[in-house]
CSV table of C-alpha atoms and ligand atoms in Angstrom, one decimal:
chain,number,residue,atom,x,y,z
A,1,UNK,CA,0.0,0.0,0.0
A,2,UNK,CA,1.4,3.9,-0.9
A,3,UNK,CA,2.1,6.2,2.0
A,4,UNK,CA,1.2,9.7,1.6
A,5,UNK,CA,2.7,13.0,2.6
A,6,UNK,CA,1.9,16.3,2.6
A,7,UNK,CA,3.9,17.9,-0.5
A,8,UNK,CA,3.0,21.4,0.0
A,9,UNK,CA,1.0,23.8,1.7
A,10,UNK,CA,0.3,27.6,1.6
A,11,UNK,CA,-2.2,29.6,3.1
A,12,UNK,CA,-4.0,33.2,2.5
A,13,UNK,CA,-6.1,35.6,5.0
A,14,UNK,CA,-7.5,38.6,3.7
A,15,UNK,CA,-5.5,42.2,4.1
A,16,UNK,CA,-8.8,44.0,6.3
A,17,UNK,CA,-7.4,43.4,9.6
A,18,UNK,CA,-10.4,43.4,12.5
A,19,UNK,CA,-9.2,44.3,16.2
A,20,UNK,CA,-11.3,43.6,19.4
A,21,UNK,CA,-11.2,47.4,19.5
A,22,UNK,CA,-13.1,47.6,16.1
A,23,UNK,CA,-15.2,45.0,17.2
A,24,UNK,CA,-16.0,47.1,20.3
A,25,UNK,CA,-17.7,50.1,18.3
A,26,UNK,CA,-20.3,47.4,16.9
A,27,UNK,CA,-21.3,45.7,20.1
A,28,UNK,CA,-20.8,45.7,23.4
A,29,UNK,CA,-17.7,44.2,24.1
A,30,UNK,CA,-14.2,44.9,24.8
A,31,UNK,CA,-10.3,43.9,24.1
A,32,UNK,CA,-10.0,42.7,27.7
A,33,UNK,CA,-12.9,40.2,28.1
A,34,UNK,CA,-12.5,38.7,24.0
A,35,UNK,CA,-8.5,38.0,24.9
A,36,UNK,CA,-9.0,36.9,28.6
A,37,UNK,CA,-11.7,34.1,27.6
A,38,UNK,CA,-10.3,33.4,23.7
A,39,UNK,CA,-6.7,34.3,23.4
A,40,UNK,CA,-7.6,36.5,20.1
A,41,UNK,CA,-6.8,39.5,19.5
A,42,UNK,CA,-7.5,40.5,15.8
A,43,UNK,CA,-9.1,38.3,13.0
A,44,UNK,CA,-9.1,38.7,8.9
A,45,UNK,CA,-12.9,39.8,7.8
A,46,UNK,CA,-12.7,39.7,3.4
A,47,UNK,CA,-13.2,42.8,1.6
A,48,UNK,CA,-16.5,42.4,-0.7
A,49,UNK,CA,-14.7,41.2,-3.9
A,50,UNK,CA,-13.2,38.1,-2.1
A,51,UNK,CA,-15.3,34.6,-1.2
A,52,UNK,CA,-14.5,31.2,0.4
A,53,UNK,CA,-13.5,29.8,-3.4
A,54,UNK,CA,-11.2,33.1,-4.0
A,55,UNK,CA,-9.4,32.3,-1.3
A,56,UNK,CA,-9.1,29.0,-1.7
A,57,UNK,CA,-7.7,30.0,-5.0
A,58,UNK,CA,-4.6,31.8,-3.4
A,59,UNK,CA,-3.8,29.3,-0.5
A,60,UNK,CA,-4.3,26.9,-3.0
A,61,UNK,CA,-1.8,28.4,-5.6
A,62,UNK,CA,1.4,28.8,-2.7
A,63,UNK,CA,0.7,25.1,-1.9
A,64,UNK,CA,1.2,23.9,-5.5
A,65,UNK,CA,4.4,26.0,-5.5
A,66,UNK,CA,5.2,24.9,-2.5
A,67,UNK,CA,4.8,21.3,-3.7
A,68,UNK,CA,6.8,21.8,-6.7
A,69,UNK,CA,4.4,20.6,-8.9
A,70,UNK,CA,2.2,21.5,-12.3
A,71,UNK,CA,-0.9,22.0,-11.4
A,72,UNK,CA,-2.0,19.4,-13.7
A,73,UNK,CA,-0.3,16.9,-11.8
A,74,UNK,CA,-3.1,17.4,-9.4
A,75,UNK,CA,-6.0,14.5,-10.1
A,76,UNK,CA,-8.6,15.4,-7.5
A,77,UNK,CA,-10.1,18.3,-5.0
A,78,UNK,CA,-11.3,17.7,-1.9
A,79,UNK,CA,-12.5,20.9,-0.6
A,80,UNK,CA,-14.2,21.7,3.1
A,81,UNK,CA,-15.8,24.2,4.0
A,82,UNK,CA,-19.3,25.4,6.2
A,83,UNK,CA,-19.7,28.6,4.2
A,84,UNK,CA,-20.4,27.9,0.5
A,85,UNK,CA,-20.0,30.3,-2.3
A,86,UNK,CA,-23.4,29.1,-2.8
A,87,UNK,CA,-25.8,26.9,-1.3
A,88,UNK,CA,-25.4,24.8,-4.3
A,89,UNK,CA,-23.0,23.8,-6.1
A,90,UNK,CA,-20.3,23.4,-3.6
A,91,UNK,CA,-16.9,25.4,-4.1
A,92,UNK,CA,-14.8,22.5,-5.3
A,93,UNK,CA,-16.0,22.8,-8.7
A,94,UNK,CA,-15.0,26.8,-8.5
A,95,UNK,CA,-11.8,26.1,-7.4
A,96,UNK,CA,-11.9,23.6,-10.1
A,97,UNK,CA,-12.5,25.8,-12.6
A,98,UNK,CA,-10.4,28.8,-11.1
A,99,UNK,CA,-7.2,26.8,-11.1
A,100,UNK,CA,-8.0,25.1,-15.0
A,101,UNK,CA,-7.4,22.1,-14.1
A,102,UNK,CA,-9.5,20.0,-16.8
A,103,UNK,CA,-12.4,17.5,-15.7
A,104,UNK,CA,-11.1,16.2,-12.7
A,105,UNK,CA,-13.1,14.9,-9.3
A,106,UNK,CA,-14.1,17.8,-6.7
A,107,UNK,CA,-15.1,16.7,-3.4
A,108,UNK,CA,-16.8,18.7,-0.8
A,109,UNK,CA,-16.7,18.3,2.7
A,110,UNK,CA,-19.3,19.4,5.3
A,111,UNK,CA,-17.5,18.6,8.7
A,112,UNK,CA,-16.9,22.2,10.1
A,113,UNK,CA,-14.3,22.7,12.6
A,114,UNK,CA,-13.2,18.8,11.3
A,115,UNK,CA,-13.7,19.3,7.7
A,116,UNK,CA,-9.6,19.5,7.0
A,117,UNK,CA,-9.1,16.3,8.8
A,118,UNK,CA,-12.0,14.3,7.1
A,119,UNK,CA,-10.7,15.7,3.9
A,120,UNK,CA,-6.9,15.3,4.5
A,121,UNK,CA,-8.6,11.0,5.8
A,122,UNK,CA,-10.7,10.8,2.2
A,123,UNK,CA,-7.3,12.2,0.4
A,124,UNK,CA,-5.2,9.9,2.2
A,125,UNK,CA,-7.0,6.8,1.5
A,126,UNK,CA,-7.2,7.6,-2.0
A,127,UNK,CA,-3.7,7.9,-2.1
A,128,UNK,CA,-3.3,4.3,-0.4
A,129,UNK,CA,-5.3,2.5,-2.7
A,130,UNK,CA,-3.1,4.3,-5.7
A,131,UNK,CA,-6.2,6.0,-7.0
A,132,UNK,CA,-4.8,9.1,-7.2
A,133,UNK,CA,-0.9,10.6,-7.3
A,134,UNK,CA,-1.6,14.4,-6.2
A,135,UNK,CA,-4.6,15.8,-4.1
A,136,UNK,CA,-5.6,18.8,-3.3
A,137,UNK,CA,-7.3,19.7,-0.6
A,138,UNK,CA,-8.3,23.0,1.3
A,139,UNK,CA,-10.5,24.4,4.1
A,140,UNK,CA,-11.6,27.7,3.2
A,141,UNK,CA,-14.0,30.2,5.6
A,142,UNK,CA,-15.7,33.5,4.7
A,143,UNK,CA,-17.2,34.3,8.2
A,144,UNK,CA,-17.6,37.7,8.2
A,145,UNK,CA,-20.3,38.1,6.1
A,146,UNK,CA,-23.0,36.0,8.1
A,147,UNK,CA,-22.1,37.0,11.3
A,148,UNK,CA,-24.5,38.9,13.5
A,149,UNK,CA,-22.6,42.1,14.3
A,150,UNK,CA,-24.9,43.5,17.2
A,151,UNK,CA,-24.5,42.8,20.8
A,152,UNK,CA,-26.5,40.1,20.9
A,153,UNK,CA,-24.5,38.3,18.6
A,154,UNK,CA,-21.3,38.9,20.6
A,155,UNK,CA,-20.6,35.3,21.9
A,156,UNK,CA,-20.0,33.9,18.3
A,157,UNK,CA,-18.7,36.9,16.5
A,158,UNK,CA,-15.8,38.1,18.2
A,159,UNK,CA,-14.5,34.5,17.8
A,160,UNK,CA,-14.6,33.7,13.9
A,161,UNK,CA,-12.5,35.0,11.5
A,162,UNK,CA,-12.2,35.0,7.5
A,163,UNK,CA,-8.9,32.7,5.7
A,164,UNK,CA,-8.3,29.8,3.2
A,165,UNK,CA,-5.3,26.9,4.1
A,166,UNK,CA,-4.6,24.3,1.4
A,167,UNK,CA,-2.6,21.2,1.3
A,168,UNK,CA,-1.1,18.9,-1.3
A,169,UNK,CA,-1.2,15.4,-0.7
A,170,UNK,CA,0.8,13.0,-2.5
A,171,UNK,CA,2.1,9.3,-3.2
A,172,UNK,CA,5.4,9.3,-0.9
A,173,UNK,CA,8.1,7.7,-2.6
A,174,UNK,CA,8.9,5.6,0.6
A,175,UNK,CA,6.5,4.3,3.2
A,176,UNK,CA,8.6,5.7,6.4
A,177,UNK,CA,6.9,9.0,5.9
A,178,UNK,CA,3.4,10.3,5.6
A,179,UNK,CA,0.0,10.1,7.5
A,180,UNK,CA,0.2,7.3,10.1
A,181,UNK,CA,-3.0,7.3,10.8
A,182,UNK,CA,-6.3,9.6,11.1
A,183,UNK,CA,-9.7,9.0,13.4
A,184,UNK,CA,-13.0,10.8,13.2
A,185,UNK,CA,-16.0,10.8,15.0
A,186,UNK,CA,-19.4,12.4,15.3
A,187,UNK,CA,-22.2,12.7,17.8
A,188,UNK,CA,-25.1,13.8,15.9
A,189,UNK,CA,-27.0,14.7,19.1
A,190,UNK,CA,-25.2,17.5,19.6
A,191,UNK,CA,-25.9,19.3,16.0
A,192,UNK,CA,-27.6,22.0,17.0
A,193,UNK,CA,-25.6,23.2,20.3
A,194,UNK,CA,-23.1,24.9,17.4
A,195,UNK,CA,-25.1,25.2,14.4
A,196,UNK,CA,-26.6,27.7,11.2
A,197,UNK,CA,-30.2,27.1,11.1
A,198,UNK,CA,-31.2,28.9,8.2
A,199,UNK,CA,-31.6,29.1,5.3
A,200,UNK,CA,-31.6,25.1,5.0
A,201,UNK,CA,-34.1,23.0,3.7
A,202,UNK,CA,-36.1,22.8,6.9
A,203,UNK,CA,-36.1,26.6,7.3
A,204,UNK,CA,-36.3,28.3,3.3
A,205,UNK,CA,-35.4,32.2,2.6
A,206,UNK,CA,-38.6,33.1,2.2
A,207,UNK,CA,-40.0,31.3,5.8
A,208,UNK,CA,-37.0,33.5,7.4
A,209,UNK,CA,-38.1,36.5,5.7
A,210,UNK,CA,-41.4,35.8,5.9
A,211,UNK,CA,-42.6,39.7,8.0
A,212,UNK,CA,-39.5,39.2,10.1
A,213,UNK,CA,-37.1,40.3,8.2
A,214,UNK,CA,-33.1,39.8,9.0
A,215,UNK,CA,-34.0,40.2,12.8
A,216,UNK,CA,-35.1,36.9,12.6
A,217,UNK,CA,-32.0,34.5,15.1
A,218,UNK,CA,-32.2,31.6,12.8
A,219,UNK,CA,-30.1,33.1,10.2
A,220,UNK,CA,-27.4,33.8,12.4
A,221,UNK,CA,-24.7,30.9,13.9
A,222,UNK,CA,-26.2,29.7,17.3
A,223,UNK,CA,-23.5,28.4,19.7
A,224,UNK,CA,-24.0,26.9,23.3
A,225,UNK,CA,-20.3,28.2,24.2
A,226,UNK,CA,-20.0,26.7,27.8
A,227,UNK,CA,-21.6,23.0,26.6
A,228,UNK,CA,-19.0,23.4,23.1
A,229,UNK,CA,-16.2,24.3,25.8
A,230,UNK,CA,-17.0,21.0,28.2
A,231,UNK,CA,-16.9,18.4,25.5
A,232,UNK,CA,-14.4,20.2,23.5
A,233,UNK,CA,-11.8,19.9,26.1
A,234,UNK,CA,-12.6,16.2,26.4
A,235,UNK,CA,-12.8,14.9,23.0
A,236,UNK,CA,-9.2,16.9,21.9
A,237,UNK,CA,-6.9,14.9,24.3
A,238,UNK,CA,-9.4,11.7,23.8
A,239,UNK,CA,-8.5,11.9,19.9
A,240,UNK,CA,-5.0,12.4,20.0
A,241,UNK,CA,-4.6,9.6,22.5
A,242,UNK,CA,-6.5,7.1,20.1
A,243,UNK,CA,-3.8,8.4,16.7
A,244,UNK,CA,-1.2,7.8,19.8
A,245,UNK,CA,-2.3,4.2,20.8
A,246,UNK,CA,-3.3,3.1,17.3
A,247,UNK,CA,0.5,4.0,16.3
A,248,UNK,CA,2.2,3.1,19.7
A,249,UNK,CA,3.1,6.6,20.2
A,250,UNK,CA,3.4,8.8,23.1
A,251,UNK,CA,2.1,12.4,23.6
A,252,UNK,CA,6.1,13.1,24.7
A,253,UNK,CA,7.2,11.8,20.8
A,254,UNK,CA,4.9,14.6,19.7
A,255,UNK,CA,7.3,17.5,17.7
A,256,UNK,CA,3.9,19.9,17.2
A,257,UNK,CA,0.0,19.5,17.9
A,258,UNK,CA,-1.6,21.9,15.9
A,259,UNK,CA,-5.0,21.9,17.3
A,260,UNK,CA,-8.0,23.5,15.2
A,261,UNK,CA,-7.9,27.0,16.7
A,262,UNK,CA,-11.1,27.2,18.2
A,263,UNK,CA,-9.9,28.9,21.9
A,264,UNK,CA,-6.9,29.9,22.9
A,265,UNK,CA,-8.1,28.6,26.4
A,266,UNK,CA,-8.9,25.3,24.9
A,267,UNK,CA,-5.7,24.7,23.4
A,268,UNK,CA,-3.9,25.8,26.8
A,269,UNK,CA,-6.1,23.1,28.4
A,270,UNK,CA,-5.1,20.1,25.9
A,271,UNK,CA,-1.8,21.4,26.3
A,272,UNK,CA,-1.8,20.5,30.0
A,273,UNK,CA,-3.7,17.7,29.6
A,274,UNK,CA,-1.5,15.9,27.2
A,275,UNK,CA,1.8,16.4,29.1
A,276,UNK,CA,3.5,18.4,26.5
A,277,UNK,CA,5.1,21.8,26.8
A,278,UNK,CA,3.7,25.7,24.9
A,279,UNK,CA,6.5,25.5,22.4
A,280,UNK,CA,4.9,22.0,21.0
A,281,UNK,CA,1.6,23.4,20.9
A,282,UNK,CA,1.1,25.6,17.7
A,283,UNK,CA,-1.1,28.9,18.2
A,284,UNK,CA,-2.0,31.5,15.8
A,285,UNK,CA,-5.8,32.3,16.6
A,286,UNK,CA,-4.4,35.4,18.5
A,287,UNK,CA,-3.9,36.7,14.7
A,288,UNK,CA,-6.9,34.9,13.1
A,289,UNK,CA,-9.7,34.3,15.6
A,290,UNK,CA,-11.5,30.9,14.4
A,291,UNK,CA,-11.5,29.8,10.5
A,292,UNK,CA,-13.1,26.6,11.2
A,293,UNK,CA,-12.5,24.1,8.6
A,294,UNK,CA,-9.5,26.6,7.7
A,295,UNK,CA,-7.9,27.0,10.8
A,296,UNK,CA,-5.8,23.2,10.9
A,297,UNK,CA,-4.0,24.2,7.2
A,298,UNK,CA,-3.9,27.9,8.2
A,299,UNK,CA,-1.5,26.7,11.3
A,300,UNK,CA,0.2,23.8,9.5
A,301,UNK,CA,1.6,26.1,6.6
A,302,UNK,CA,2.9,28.8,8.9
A,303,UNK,CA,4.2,26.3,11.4
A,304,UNK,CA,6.2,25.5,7.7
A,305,UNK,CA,7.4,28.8,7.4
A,306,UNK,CA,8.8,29.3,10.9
A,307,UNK,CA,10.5,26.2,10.7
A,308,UNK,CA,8.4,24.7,13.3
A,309,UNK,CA,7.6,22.0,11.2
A,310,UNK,CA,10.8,19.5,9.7
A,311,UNK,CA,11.4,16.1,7.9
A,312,UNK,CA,11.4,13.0,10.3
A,313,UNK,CA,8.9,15.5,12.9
A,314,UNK,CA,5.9,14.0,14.7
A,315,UNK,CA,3.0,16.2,14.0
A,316,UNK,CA,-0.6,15.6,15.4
A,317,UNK,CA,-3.9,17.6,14.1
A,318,UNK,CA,-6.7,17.7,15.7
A,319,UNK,CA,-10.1,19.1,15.7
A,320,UNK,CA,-13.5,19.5,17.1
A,321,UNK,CA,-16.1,21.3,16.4
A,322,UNK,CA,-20.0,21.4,15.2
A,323,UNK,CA,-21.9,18.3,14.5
A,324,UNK,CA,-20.6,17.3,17.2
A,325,UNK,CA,-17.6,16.3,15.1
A,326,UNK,CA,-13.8,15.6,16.3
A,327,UNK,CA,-10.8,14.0,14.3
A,328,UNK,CA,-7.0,13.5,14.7
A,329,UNK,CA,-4.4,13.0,12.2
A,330,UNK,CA,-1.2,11.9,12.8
A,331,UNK,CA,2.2,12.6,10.2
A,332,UNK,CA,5.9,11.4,10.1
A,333,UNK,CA,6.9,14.5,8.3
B,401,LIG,N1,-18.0,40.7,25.1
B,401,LIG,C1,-18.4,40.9,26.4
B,401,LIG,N2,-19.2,40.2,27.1
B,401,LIG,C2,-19.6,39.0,26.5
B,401,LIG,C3,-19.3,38.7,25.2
B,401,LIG,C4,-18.4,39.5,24.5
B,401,LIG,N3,-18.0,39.3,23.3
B,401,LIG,N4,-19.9,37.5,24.9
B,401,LIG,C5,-20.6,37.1,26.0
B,401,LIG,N5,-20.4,38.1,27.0
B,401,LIG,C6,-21.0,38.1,28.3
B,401,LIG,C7,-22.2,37.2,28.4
B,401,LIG,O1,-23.4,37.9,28.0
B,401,LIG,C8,-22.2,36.9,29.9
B,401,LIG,O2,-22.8,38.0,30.6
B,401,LIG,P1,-23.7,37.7,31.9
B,401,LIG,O3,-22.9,37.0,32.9
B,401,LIG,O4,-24.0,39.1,32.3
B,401,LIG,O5,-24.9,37.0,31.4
B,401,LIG,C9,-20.8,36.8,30.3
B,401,LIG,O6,-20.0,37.5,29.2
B,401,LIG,C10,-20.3,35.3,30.3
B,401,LIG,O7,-20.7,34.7,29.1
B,401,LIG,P2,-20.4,33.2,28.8
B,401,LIG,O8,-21.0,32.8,27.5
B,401,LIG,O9,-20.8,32.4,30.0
B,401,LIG,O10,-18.8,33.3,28.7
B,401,LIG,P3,-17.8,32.1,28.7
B,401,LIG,O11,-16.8,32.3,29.7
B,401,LIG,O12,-18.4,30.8,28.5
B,401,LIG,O13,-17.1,32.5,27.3
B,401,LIG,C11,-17.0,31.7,25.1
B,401,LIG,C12,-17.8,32.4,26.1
B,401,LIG,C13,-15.7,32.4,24.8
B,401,LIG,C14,-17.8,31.6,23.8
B,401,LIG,C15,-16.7,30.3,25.7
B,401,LIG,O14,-17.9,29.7,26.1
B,401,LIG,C16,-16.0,29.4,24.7
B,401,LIG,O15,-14.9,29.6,24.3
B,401,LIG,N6,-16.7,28.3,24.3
B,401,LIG,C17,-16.2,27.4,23.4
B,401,LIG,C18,-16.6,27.8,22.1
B,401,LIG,C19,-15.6,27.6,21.1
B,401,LIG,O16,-14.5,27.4,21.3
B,401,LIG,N7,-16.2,27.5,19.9
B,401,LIG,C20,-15.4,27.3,18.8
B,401,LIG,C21,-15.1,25.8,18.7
B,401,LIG,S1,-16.3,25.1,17.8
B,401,LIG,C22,-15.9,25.7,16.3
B,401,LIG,O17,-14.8,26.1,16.0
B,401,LIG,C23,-17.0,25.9,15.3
């Protein structure tokens, strides 16, 4: 069976940098309480010509230079993402078409907070079977625009932010290197603690518009922060344990978690709760605030760039997030 490695990655966040200070002439909040309980302090919000497939075609295009390859060596998409260009088709085929790269395959993945690590789990097995030779796959978020910017949205919208990651995933040309293993899970019960009610096909535009107009909650993201918190900080260090056992591994032969940056105070507590030290843990939502499905290849190309990241390194992802969803990957770099 084929190994396979990441080959590239690249990442891109929009230039219209949002402080908690901008935030504050919105909505009732302030600098002090968004850092103390989150960690961030600024996040990327796109300017009106950008989109979640517009920046997936930027991250997308460092990660194929970054790969060294044509861009017609690449034989399928898999592309995750909550927040569609549209509500159909997803943005796989735009990127698809942005990048002109012929008729081939483009998957989209709905797995939120997850959605990198169920699509770097589908590339990866692909690779194994020898299916394909060089996937691409990216998580791409454009937050800003659904996000309700009055106080009483202020418990969700200081946290999210707007930014595309991509990765190239490819046949490794030995089997000592590459993704080890990767686990998901979901718990379906918990969908609508973290969720986007409408418009969906159980709530349609016109039922939300219908004499309410925008006040109406349900087209806003609804998230039970204390209940996400709880079972967030108990699914993280319960994932990574599992890529640990399955590969008889211990959290102290980890070189870098980079944990989907969901809460600065979350990734403190896996941190602690996994034994390992700050420097193994990487952290950028203090720049980014939340890009969900982003957020995983966001981190793993900049750990790249600082050097965080090197051949023969350990590195754990991990996630969790709405569904309830949760997944862990683990690389031999
Ligand atoms: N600014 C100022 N005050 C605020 C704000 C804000 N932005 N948001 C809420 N408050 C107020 C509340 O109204 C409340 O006031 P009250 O006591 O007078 O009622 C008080 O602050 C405390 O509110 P809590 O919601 O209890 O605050 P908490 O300490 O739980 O922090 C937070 C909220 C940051 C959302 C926290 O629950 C959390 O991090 N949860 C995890 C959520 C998360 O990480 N989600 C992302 C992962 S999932 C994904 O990525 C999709």
């Amino acid at each position: 069976m084929n190994s396979a490695i990441i080959k590239g990655t690249g990442y891109y966040v929009p230039e219209n940098i949002v402080t908690n200070d901008d935030l504050s002439k919105l909505m009732d909040t302030n600098d002090e309480w968004i850092i103390e309980r989150t960690g961030i302090k600024e996040r990327r919000w796109i300017n009106n010509d950008e989109s979640t497939s517009s920046m997936a075609l930027e991250a997308s295009k460092k990660a194929i230079k970054d790969a060294g390859i044509d861009k017609h060596d690449i034989d399928f998409i898999v592309f995750a993402t909550l927040s569609p260009d549209y509500y159909f088709p997803g943005p796989g085929v735009t990127l698809q078409k942005e990048l002109g790269l012929n008729t081939i395959g483009a998957l989209d993945v709905r797995n939120q907070c997850s959605g990198f690590i169920y699509a770097l789990s589908v590339a990866d097995q692909y690779i194994k079977t020898g299916m394909y030779n060089n996937i691409l796959v990216v998580g791409s978020e454009y937050h800003s625009g659904g996000l309700d910017k009055t106080t009483r949205g202020r418990g969700v919208t200081v946290i999210f932010g707007d930014g595309a990651g991509a990765a190239i995933v490819s046949k490794s040309p030995n089997n000592d290197r590459g993704i080890l293993s990767t686990h998901l899970h979901s718990q379906g019960e918990h969908a609508e603690e973290l969720t986007l009610i409408g418009p969906s096909t159980r709530r349609w535009v016109p039922e939300i518009f219908d004499g309410k107009g925008k006040d109406d909650e349900a087209i806003y993201p609804y998230m039970n922060g204390t209940f996400v918190f709880k079972h967030a900080v108990t699914r993280f260090p319960e994932v990574i344990n599992e890529a640990l056992t399955k590969n008889k591994l211990q959290s102290t032969d980890i070189d870098l978690l980079i944990p989907h940056q969901a809460n600065l105070r979350i990734s403190q507590f896996v941190q602690k709760k996994m034994g390992l030290s700050e420097n193994q843990v990487f952290s950028n939502i203090q720049k980014y605030g939340n890009t969900t499905a982003a957020s995983i290849p966001i981190a793993l190309a900049e750990a790249k760039l600082e050097g965080k990241v090197k051949k023969g390194d350990l590195i754990c992802l991990a996630a969790f997030g709405s569904g309830f969803t949760w997944a862990s990957a683990l690389i031999r770099w």
